[in-house]
Every structure is written in structure tokens, then in C-alpha cells.
XYZ file of C-alpha atoms in Angstrom:
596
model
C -4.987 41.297 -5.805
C -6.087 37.721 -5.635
C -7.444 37.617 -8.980
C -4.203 39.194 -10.349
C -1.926 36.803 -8.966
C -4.419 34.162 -10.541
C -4.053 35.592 -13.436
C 0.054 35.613 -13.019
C 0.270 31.867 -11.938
C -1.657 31.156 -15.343
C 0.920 33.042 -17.525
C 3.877 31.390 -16.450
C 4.965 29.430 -19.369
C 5.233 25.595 -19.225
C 9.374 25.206 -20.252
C 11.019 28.612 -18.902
C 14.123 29.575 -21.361
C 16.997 27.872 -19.810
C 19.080 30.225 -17.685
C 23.217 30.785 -18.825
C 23.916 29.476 -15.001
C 22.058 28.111 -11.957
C 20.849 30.973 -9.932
C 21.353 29.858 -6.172
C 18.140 30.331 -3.630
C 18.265 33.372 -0.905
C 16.955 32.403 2.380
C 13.551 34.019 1.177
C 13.492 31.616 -1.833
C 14.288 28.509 0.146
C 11.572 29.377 2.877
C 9.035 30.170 0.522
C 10.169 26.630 -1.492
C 9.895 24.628 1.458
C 6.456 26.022 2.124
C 5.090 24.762 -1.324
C 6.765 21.610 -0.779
C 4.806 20.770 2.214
C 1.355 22.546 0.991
C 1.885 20.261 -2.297
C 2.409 16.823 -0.508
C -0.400 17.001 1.517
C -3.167 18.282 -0.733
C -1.764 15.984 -3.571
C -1.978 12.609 -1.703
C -5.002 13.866 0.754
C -7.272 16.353 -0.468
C -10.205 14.168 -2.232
C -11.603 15.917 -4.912
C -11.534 13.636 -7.968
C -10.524 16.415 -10.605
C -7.574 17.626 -8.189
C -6.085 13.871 -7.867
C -6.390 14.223 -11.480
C -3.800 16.587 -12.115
C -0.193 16.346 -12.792
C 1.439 17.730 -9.839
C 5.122 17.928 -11.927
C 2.761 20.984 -13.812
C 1.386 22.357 -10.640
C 4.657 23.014 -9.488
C 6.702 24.007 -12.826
C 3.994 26.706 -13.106
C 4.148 27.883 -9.929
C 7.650 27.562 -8.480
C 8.450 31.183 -10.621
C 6.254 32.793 -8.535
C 5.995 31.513 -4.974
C 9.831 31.916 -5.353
C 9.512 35.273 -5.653
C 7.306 36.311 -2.635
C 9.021 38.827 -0.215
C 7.541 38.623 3.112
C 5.064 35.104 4.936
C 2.415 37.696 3.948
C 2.843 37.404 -0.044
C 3.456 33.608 0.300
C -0.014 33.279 2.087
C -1.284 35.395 -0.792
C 0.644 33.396 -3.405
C -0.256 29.959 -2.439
C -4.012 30.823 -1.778
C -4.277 31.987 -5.567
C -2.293 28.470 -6.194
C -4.908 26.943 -4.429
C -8.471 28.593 -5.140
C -9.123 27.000 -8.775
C -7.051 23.643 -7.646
C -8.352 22.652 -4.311
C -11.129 25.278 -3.342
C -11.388 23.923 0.274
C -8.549 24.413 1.902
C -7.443 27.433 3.480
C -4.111 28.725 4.174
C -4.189 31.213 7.082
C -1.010 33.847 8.312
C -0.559 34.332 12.225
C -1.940 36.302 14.510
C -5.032 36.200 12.342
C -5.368 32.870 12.221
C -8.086 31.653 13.681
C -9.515 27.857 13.747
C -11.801 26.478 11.204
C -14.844 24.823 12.006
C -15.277 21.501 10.488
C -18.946 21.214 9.226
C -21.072 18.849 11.082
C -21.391 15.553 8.806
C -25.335 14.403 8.055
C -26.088 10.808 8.800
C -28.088 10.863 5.601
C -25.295 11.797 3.295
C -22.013 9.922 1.967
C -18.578 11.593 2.360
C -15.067 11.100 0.618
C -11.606 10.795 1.802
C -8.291 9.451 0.879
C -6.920 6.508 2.435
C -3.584 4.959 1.106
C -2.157 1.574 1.548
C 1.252 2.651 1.414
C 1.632 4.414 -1.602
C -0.136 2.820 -4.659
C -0.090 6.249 -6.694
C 2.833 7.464 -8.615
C 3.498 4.616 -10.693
C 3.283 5.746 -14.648
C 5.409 4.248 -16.973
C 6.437 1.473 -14.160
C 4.422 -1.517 -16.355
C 6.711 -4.064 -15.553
C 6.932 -2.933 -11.589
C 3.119 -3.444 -11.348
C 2.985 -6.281 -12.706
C 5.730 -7.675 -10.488
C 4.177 -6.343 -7.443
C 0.674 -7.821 -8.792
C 2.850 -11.072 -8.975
C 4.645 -10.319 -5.379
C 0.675 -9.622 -3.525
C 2.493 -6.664 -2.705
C -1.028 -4.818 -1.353
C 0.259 -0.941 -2.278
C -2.934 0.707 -2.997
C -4.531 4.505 -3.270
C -8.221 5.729 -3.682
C -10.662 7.782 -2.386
C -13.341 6.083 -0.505
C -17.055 6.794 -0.199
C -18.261 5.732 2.766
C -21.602 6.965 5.115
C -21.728 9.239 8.346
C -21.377 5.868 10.843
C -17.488 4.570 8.569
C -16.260 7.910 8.716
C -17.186 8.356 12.315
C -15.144 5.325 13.093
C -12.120 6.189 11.000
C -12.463 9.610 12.212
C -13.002 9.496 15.622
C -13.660 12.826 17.429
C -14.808 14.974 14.391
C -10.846 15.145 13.254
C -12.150 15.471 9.721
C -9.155 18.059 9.061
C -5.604 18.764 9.031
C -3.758 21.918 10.310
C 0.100 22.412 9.405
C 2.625 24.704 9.624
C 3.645 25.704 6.660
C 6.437 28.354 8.268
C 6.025 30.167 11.630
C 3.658 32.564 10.583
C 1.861 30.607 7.841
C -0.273 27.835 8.134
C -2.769 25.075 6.158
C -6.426 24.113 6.896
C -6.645 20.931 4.943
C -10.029 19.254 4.845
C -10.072 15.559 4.877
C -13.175 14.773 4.330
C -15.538 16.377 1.566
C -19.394 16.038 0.909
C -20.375 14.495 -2.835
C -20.682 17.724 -4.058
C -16.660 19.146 -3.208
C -15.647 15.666 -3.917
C -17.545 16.192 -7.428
C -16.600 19.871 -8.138
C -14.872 20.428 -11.300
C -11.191 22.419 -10.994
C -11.623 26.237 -11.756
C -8.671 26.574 -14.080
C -7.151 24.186 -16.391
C -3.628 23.709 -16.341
C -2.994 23.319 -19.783
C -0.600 20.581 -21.242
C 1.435 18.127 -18.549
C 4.879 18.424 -18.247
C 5.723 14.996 -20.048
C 8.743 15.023 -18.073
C 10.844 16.694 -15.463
C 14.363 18.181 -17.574
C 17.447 18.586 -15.398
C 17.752 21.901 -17.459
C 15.253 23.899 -16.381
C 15.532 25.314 -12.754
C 11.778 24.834 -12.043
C 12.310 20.821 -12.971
C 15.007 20.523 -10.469
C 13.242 21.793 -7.508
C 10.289 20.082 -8.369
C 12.297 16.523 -8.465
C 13.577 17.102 -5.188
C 9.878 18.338 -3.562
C 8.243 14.725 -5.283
C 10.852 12.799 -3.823
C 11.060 14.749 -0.259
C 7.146 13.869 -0.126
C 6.842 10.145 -1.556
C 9.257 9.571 1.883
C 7.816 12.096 3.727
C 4.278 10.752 3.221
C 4.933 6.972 2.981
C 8.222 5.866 4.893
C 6.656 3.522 7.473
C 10.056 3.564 9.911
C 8.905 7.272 11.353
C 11.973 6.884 14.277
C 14.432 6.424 11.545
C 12.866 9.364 9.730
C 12.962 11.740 12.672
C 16.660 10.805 13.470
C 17.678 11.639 9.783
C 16.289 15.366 10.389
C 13.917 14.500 6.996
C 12.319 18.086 7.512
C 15.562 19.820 8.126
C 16.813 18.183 5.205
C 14.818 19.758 2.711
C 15.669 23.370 2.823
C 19.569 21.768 1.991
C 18.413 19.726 -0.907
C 16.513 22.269 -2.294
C 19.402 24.663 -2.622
C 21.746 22.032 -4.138
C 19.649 21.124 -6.540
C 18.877 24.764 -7.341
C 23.000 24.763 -8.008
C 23.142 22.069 -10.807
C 22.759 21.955 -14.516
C 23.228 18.188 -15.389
C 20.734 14.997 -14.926
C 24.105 13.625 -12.872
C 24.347 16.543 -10.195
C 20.597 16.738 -10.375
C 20.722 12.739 -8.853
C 24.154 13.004 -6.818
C 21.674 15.987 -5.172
C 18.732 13.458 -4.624
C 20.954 11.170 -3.115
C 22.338 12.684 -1.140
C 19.616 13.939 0.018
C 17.948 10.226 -0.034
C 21.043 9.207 1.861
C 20.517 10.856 5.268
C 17.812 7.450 5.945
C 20.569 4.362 6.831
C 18.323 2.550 4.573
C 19.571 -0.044 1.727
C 16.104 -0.258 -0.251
C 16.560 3.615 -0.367
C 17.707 4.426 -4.221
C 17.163 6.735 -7.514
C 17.875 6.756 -10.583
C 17.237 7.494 -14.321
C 13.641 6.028 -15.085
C 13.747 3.332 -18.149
C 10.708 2.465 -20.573
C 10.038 -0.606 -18.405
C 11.489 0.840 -15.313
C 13.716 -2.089 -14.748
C 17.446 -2.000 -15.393
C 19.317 -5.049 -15.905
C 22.389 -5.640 -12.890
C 25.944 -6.867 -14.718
C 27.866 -9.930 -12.899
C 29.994 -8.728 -10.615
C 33.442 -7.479 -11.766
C 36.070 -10.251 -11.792
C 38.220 -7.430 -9.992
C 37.007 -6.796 -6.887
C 37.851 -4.100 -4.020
C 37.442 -3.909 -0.437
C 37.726 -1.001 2.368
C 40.633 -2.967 4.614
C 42.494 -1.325 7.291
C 42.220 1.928 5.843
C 43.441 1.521 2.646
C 41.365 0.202 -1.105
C 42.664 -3.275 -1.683
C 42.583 -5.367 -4.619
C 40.231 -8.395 -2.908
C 40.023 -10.473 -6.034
C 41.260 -9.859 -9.674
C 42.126 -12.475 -12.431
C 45.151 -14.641 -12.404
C 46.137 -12.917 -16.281
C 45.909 -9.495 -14.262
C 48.694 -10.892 -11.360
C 51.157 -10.093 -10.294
C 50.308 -6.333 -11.215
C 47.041 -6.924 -9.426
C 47.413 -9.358 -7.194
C 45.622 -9.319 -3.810
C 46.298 -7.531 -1.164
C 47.866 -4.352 -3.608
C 46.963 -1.185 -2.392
C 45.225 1.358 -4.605
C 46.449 4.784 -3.690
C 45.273 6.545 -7.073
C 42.987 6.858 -9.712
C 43.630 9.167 -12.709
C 45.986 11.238 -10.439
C 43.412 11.799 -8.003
C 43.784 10.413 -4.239
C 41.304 7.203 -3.797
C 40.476 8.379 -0.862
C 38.804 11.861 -2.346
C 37.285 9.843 -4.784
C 35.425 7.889 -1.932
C 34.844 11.087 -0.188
C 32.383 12.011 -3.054
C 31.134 8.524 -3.415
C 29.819 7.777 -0.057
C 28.076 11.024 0.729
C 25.294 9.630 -1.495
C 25.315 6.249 -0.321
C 22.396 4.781 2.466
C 24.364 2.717 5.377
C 24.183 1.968 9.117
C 27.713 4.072 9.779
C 30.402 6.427 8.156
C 32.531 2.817 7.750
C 29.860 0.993 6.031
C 29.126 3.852 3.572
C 33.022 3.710 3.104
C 32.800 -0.058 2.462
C 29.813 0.262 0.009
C 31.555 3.253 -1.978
C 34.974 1.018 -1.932
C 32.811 -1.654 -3.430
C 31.044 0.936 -6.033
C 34.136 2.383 -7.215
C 34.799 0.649 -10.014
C 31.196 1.146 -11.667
C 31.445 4.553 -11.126
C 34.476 4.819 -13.074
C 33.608 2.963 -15.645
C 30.426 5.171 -16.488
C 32.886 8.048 -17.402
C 35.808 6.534 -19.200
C 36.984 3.210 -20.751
C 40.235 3.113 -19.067
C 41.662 4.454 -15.646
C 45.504 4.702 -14.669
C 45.686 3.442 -11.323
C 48.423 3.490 -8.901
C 49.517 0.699 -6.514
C 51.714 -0.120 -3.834
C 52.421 -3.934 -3.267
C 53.659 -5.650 -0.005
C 57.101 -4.303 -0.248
C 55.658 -0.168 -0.302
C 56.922 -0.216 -4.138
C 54.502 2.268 -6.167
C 53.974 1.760 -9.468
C 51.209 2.730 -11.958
C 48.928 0.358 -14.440
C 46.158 1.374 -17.233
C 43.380 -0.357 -16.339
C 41.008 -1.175 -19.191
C 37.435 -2.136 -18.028
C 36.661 -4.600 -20.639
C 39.202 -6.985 -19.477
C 37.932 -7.475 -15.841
C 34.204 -7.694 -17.043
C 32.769 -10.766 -14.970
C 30.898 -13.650 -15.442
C 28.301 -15.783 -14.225
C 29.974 -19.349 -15.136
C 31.933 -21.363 -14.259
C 31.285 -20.734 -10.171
C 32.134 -23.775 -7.416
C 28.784 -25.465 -6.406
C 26.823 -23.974 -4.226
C 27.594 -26.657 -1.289
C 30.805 -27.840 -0.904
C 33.438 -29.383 1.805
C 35.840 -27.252 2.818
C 37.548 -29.221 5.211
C 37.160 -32.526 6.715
C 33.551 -32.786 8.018
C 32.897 -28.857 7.394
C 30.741 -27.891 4.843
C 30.102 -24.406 3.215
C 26.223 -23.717 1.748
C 26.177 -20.745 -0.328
C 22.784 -19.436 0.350
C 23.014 -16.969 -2.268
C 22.874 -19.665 -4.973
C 21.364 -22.923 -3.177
C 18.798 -24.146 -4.131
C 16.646 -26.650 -2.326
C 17.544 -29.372 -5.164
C 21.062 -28.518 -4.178
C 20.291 -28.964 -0.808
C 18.282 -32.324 -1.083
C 21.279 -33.165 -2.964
C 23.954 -32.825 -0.788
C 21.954 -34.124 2.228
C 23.541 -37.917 2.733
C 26.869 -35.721 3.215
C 25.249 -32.840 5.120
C 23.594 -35.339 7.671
C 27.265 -37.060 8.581
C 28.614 -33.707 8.789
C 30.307 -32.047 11.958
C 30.098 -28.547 11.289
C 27.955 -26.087 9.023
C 28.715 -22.542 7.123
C 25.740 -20.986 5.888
C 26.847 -17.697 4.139
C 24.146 -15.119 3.505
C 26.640 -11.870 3.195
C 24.757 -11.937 -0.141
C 21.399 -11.927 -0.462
C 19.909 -15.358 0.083
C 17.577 -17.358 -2.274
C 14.316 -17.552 -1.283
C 14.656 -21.675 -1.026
C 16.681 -20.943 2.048
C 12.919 -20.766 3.985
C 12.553 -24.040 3.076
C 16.152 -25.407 3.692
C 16.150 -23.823 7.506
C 13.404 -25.913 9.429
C 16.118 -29.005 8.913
C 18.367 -26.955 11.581
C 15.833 -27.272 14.193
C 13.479 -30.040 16.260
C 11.330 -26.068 17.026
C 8.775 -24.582 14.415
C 10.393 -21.128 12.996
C 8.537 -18.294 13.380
C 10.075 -15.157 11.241
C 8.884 -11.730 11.291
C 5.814 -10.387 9.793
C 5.951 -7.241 7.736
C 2.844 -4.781 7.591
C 1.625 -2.070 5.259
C 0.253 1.398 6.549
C -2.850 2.461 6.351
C -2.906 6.140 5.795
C -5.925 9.219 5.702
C -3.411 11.761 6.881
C -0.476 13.434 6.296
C 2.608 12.604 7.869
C 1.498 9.207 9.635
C -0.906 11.325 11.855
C -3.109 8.381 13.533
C -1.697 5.941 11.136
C -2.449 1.902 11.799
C -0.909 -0.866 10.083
C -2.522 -3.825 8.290
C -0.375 -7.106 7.321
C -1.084 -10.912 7.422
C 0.588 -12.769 10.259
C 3.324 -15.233 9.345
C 3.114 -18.802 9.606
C 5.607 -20.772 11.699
C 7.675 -22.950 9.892
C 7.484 -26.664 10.685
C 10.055 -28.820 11.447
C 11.540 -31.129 8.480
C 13.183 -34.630 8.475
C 15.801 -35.243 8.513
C 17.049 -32.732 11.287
C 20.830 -31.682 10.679
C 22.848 -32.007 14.393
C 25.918 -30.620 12.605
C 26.910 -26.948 14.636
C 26.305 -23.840 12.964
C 27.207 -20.738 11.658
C 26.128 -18.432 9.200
C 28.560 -15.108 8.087
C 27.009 -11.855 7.910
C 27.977 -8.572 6.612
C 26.866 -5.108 5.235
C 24.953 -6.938 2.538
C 22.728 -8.907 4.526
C 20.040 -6.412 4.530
C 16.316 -7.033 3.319
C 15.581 -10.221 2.995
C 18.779 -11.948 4.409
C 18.681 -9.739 7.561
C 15.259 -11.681 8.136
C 17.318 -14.824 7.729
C 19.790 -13.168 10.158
C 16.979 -12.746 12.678
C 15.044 -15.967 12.356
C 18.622 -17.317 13.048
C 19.406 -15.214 16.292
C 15.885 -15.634 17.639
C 15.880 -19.509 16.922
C 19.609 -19.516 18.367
C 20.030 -21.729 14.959
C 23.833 -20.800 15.286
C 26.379 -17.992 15.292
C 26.372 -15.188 13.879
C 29.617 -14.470 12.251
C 31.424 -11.442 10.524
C 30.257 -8.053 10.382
C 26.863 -5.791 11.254
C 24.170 -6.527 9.029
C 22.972 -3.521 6.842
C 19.800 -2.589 9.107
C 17.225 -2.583 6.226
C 14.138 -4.674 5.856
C 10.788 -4.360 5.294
C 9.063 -4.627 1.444
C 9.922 -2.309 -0.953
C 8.025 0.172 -3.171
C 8.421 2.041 -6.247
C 7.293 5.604 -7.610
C 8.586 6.946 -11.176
C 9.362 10.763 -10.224
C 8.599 13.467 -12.865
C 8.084 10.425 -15.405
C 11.918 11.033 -15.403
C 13.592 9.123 -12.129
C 12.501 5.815 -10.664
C 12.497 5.888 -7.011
C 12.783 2.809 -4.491
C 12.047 3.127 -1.114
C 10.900 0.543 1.950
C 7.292 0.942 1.677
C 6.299 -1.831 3.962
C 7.520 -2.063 7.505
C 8.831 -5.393 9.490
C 6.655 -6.269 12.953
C 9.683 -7.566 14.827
C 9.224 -10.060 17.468
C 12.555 -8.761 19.193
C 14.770 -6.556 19.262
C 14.386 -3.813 16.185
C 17.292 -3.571 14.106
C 16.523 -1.015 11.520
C 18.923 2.022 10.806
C 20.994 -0.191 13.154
C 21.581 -3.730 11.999
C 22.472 -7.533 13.653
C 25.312 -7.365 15.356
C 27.349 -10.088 15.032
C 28.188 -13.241 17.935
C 31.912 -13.191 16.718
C 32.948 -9.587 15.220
C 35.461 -10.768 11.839
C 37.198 -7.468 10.458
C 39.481 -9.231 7.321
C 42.979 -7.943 7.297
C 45.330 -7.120 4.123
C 47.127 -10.105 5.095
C 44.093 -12.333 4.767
C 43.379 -11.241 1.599
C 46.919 -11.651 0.072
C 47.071 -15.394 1.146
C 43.839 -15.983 -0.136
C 42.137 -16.421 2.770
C 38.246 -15.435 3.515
C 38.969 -14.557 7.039
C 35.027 -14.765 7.761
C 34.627 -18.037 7.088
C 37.833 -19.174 8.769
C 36.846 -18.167 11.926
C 33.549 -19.777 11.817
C 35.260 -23.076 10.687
C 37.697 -22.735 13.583
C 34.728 -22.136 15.879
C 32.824 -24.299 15.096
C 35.589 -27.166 14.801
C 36.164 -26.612 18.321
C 32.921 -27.111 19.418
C 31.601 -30.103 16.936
C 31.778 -33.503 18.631
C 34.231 -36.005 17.317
């Protein structure tokens, strides 16, 4: 029986004949699916055999989706992923309850070296990223994966109590024996059975390439998200039985992704994102549209838009259409795949997005608007014209009233700042706004706010040589405090946050609430930080994930976010005068605090 279902798994061809329609899983199919996803992740990044970390997993489970799809009963599925396994990864066992039993681990000899994985974060999975490694080369960002050879005495230490392997539930009834260490000879065995050609890339066609997308991604987070809380409150495992049977209902590369995001978006994480893999595996992010919209008292408002565009467009008008479709539908669809802290956010974000979206599918859009007076009317919207641009911005520090100064930390730099300083050191009052993402000058600009060294938050990598985080520690260089510079700045402060402060900015954000550098002002930050990583999925999708988590000193923030000293929500009205209702209220804060 073994040796015919062997025989079967070898047959199945490499590109399947593409089906007329998407044939939706059973609850059989999706068990027996989720079972090979799990079985797959952790002999892929932890079973050390040289040949086996060798192969290309994308072929593994094209080949053998087919036929552990088909299995009828936990009994089959045992049978069917054992034959998977034999000529792949001959030492691990998968047993079916009540006959299974434990497995001895063999007793390691002092005079003999042994092999195991052990992953600093996830430096695997990265063909046809050359321009990411070299960027995280230039970054020192240490990702790195190999299997280590080490004597009796290291992998007693690493090991401690003879836990040398791994024992998982694959379903209720089925389970895997993974060994995670192996003697020179298993770690020098040769594979059984070739698997033939790779699969060059993972085609939103086939059925077989659109579960096996979703099982890579489910495992690069699985395996390597460091913020395991977060991961457990998004229901990660539960999620993957759900994914797998949307993607199992597409046919294009675009439902094939909205399915991966959404999926992707159950973690309220920023850094969290997929999408179509380029030859570099960079993409290239437009200006910002000189039209801009904003989520505001429960409506889409125009928040910017060209003065040739006005009055049709002016702010404050109310988009209550797109196409003859309800914005608010349109939104529905958007957010569902979009990472955030809360339902609102994910509204804000999509609000934000909405104009991208519909640019990918048409040139134009007919919109209709309602202006201050309720008056509908409609207006053909051609993207071209409200393409932005990078010139012509106001400097990057400038006086907004009397004594007040704005610093636009998204753009300062510390020439800028050295600049600007005879003015900034007669000041009475300060505006730092990092709703944007912050240069990285502003580490250097911030030890003038304060007579106290600055101390920010340390980030960490995990160190990995099990599945799932079991016993995982985390290795990361402490951060040096920040000295004091002269001259000090005794202006009062205040720097305006938002959903976009997130990664970098929301360590800004922190450094600022720890040091009590000044308020806070505006909304929740976006509750992401850490260092990212990158995998390219099925040589088809590049993934982004945080791969590297943040040691906080305080209070942890994320999934959660900063909340804010002085909560800002901008009104409609704000926006149709003009006004950026943030940045007011610091002003008028801080103006009534600043001495005279």
C-alpha cells in the first residue's frame, strides 16, 4: 500500500490542466490541507538533512496537494503523508491515535558531531530578492538560516533535557515525530526520490498553486513572527482552515492576494504586506495624490485637492459614490484586507487607499458629491490630473505663528535643523509632527530637547531550533543612550501622532512619552514596530512581515498603539476652512503653557 501511494505521489504531473471553475474544499479536504500545511512548515525550516533543505517546497506541495486532498478518513492521511515523507525526510514519523505511542530519541555519543537547524529569524526564502539582501546586508539586519554541526557537550546545552525532538498534532487523531537533531550520517543521506523539475513559479491558475501560496505564507508567520501574544489573539491557527478555502474559490492573481490578505490581515500589524514579486523585488512608491481623502465623521471627505479642481472639489465635499456604487461598500471590501489597531483605523487606511485602488482598474471614475449645502451632484474624475508631486513643498521648519514653530520630521533634516536653530532657540513653543514616518536625522535632532541622555528601545532577533517558538530566546545588541547636545531647546513641546506613526516613528513616539519630551497629540499610533523581513513566496509574491521584535522598556504597545496625551479627532468643518485641527490644538496648548 505504501509503495503504491509512492508510486501515486510520483505520477502527479507538475502543472495539472486548469479546471473550467474553482472546485471549493469539503470539510475532509480542508482538514486533510491543514494537516500538510503544518507537517510542511516544520520539516521544511527544521528537519536538517542537507538534501531535504535542498528542495523546492512550492514542488513538494504542487505534487502532493492532489492527493492528500483526496484522503477519506485521519487513517489515509497518516498513510498519505508517510509515503510524502519516506523518500523526503526518512526520519520522521507520523503516528494515528490510539496507536501512537512515544518515540525514543537515540542517546547522542560524546564522540560524534550532530546537526540541527537554528534560524535567526528567517534568513531562508529569499530568491530573486537581490536588491532586499543587499539592503539588509547594508541595514546589519542579522536574518540568518543554517544547519549547525556542533559536538555532544553544544547540543546538550541548546538541548537541555534530551528534547532532541518535536511532537505535533497534526489533527486529533494524527500526529508528527519530528527529529531535531540528526547524526552525520541522516544529516548526509541522499533523498530517495527526485522530484523532478521545480515549479519556477506558483500560477494563480492552477488550484494546487493557490493552496500552496497560502500554506508558504501561513508558515513564514507561523514560524517566524516574533510578537507570539499578537499571534495567538489573531486565532493564526484557526485562520488557516478559512484561507485555505478562499483561496481554493479564486481564479485570478487579484483574488488569489485579496485572499492572502486577508488572511495576512487578522495580525494589527503595519509591516504586515503582499504583493506581486518584481525582478528586483522592490517597487517604486508614487508621491502622494494631490487629492487627498480622509475617514471624517462618518462620511469620505475631500481633505486636500488642487485649487484648478475647486470648487467641484473643494474640501470638506462629501463623496457618497463611486461609479454608482455606495463609498461605503467600496470600503467594506477595502479594509477587510488591511492590517490596523481597530475596525476605525482599517476604515481610515482604506479611506486613504481608495483612490489607488481605483486607479489600478480604470482611468477615470464618476464620483458623486454632496457639498456644505446637501446639494448632490456628480464629476468624472480623471486620475492623471490629480497625479502629485514632490516639489515645490513649504520647508521643512517653519513659523506658524508668533514664537511657534512647526518641524516636519518627515522631511528635516539635521542641516535643516542646524539651520533654523538661532530661531528655534528664541522660540516659545515647538510642533514636531511625525504622523508620517520620520527621517532618521530626527535621532540626532532629539537629544537638544533634553538636559537627560535618551535611551530608546532595543529591538532583538529570535533565535529559533523549533517549531512554533518552542523554547525560543532572543539575541539583539543593546542600545546606546543618547547624549545630551548644546544648545538645549527650553521651548514646550509637542509632537502629533496618528495611524501612521508606526515602525520607526512609534519608537520616536515612545522615546518621547518615556523621556516626557512633550505631548503627545492627535490620534493612536499604529501599534507596529520592530525590524522588518522579507520572503519572495512561490518566486511569485513578495512578502513583508516584522521579523525582529522591540524589547520595550515600558509599557508594550504592539497590536495596540500610543495613545495619545490630548485625543484630536478633525471635523468636516476643520477641513473646509483649511484648518489641520491636530496641529491647532497643540499650538493652542502649548501657547498656554509657554512663558511670555
Amino acid at each position: 500500500m505504501l509503495r503504491s501511494i509512492c508510486l501515486l505521489l510520483a505520477l502527479v504531473p507538475l502543472v495539472a490542466t486548469a479546471a473550467p471553475s474553482p472546485l471549493p474544499l469539503s470539510p475532509r479536504e480542508t482538514r486533510n490541507l491543514t494537516a500538510l500545511t503544518k507537517l510542511v512548515g516544520d520539516v521544511k525550516y527544521f528537519y536538517p538533512n542537507r538534501y531535504t533543505a535542498r528542495l523546492s517546497w512550492e514542488a513538494v506541495l504542487v505534487r502532493s496537494i492532489p492527493v492528500v486532498r483526496r484522503a477519506p478518513t485521519d487513517a489515509a492521511l497518516a498513510r498519505t503523508l508517510a509515503s510524502l515523507l519516506l523518500p523526503l525526510a526518512p526520519e520522521v514519523r507520523i503516528q494515528v491515535a490510539p496507536e501512537a505511542v512515544p518515540v525514543p530519541a537515540a542517546l547522542l555519543l560524546a564522540a560524534t558531531t550532530y546537526y540541527f537547524w537554528e534560524h535567526h529569524g528567517l534568513g531562508l526564502d529569499k530568491t530573486g530578492l537581490p536588491v532586499v539582501r543587499v539592503m539588509m546586508q547594508l541595514a546589519a539586519l542579522p536574518y540568518a538560516s543554517a544547519i549547525r554541526e556542533e559536538p555532544k557537550t553544544v547540543v546538550d546545552s541548546l538541548f537541555p533535557g534530551g528534547q532532541h525532538q518535536y511532537v505535533a498534532a497534526l489533527t486529533d487523531s494524527v500526529r508528527l515525530v519530528l527529529p531535531l537533531i540528526l547524526t552525520q550520517t541522516q544529516y548526509r543521506q541522499p533523498l530517495q526520490r527526485q522530484l523532478g523539475h521545480r515549479v519556477r513559479r506558483l500560477m494563480p491558475s492552477e488550484s494546487s498553486h493557490r493552496l500552496a501560496t497560502v500554506m508558504l505564507t501561513w508558515n513564514i508567520i507561523q514560524h517566524f513572527y516574533p510578537y507570539r501574544e499578537v499571534l495567538a489573539e489573531a486565532q493564526w491557527e484557526a485562520a488557516l482552515a478559512l484561507a485555505l478555502q478562499q483561496a481554493a474559490n479564486t481564479t485570478t492573481q487579484a483574488q488569489l492576494l485579496q485572499a492572502c490578505r486577508v488572511l495576512l490581515a487578522r495580525l494589527p500589524d503595519r509591516h504586515v504586506r503582499m504583493s506581486p514579486k518584481t525582478r528586483t523585488g522592490l517597487s517604486i512608491v508614487p508621491p502622494p495624490w494631490a487629492l487627498q481623502l480622509a475617514w471624517v465623521e462618518g462620511q469620505v471627505v475631500v481633505r486636500q485637492s488642487p485649487q484648478r479642481l475647486r470648487p467641484a472639489l473643494a474640501p470638506g465635499t462629501v463623496v457618497t459614490q463611486v461609479s454608482g456604487r455606495p463609498v461605503a461598500e467600496l470600503l467594506t471590501e477595502l479594509e477587510g484586507s488591511i492590517p490596523a489597531t481597530s475596525p476605525v483605523v482599517a476604515r481610515q487606511v482604506a479611506t486613504e487607499a481608495l483612490l489607488s485602488e481605483l486607479a489600478a482598474i480604470a482611468p477615470t471614475a464618476n464620483l458623486t458629491l454632496q457639498d456644505s449645502s446637501g446639494a448632490s451632484y456628480s464629476y468624472s474624475l480623471a486620475f492623471k490630473t490629480v497625479q502629485g508631486s514632490l516639489y515645490h513643498q513649504l520647508p521643512p521648519v517653519r513659523e506658524v505663528t508668533p514664537g511657534c514653530f512647526y518641524l516636519d520630521a518627515a522631511r528635516l533634516r539635521y542641516a535643516d535643523f542646524r539651520r533654523a536653530l538661532p530661531q528655534l532657540q528664541a522660540a516659545r513653543a515647538l510642533v514636531v509632527d511625525i504622523r508620517q514616518r520620520p527621517t532618521y536625522d530626527l535621532l540626532r535632532i532629539l537629544p537638544h530637547f533634553s538636559p537627560q541622555p535618551l535611551l530608546p528601545d532595543s529591538t532583538a532577533t529570535p533565535v529559533l531550533r523549533k517549531p512554533n517558538f518552542y523554547h525560543v530566546t532572543f539575541r539583539g545588541a543593546t542600545t546606546r543612550a543618547q547624549a545630551p547636545q548644546l544648545p538645549l531647546l527650553p521651548a514646550s513641546k509637542a509632537f502629533l501622532v496618528g495611524p501612521h506613526t508606526y515602525s520607526y516613528g512609534e519608537t520616536i513616539a515612545e522615546l518621547v512619552r518615556r523621556h516626557h519630551l512633550g505631548l503627545l497629540v492627535g490620534q493612536p499610533t499604529g501599534g507596529t514596530n520592530g525590524e522588518m523581513n522579507f520572503a519572495a513566496v512561490g518566486r511569485a509574491y513578495l512578502l513583508s512581515w516584522t521579523g525582529r521584535r522591540v524589547m520595550h522598556r515600558g509599557v508594550g504597545y504592539q497590536g495596540k498603539g500610543i495613545a495619545p496625551d490630548i485625543l484630536v479627532v478633525p471635523t468636516r468643518q476643520n477641513i473646509r476652512l483649511g484648518q489641520d485641527a491636530e496641529l491647532a490644538r497643540a499650538l493652542e496648548r502649548l501657547q498656554l503653557s509657554a512663558p511670555r
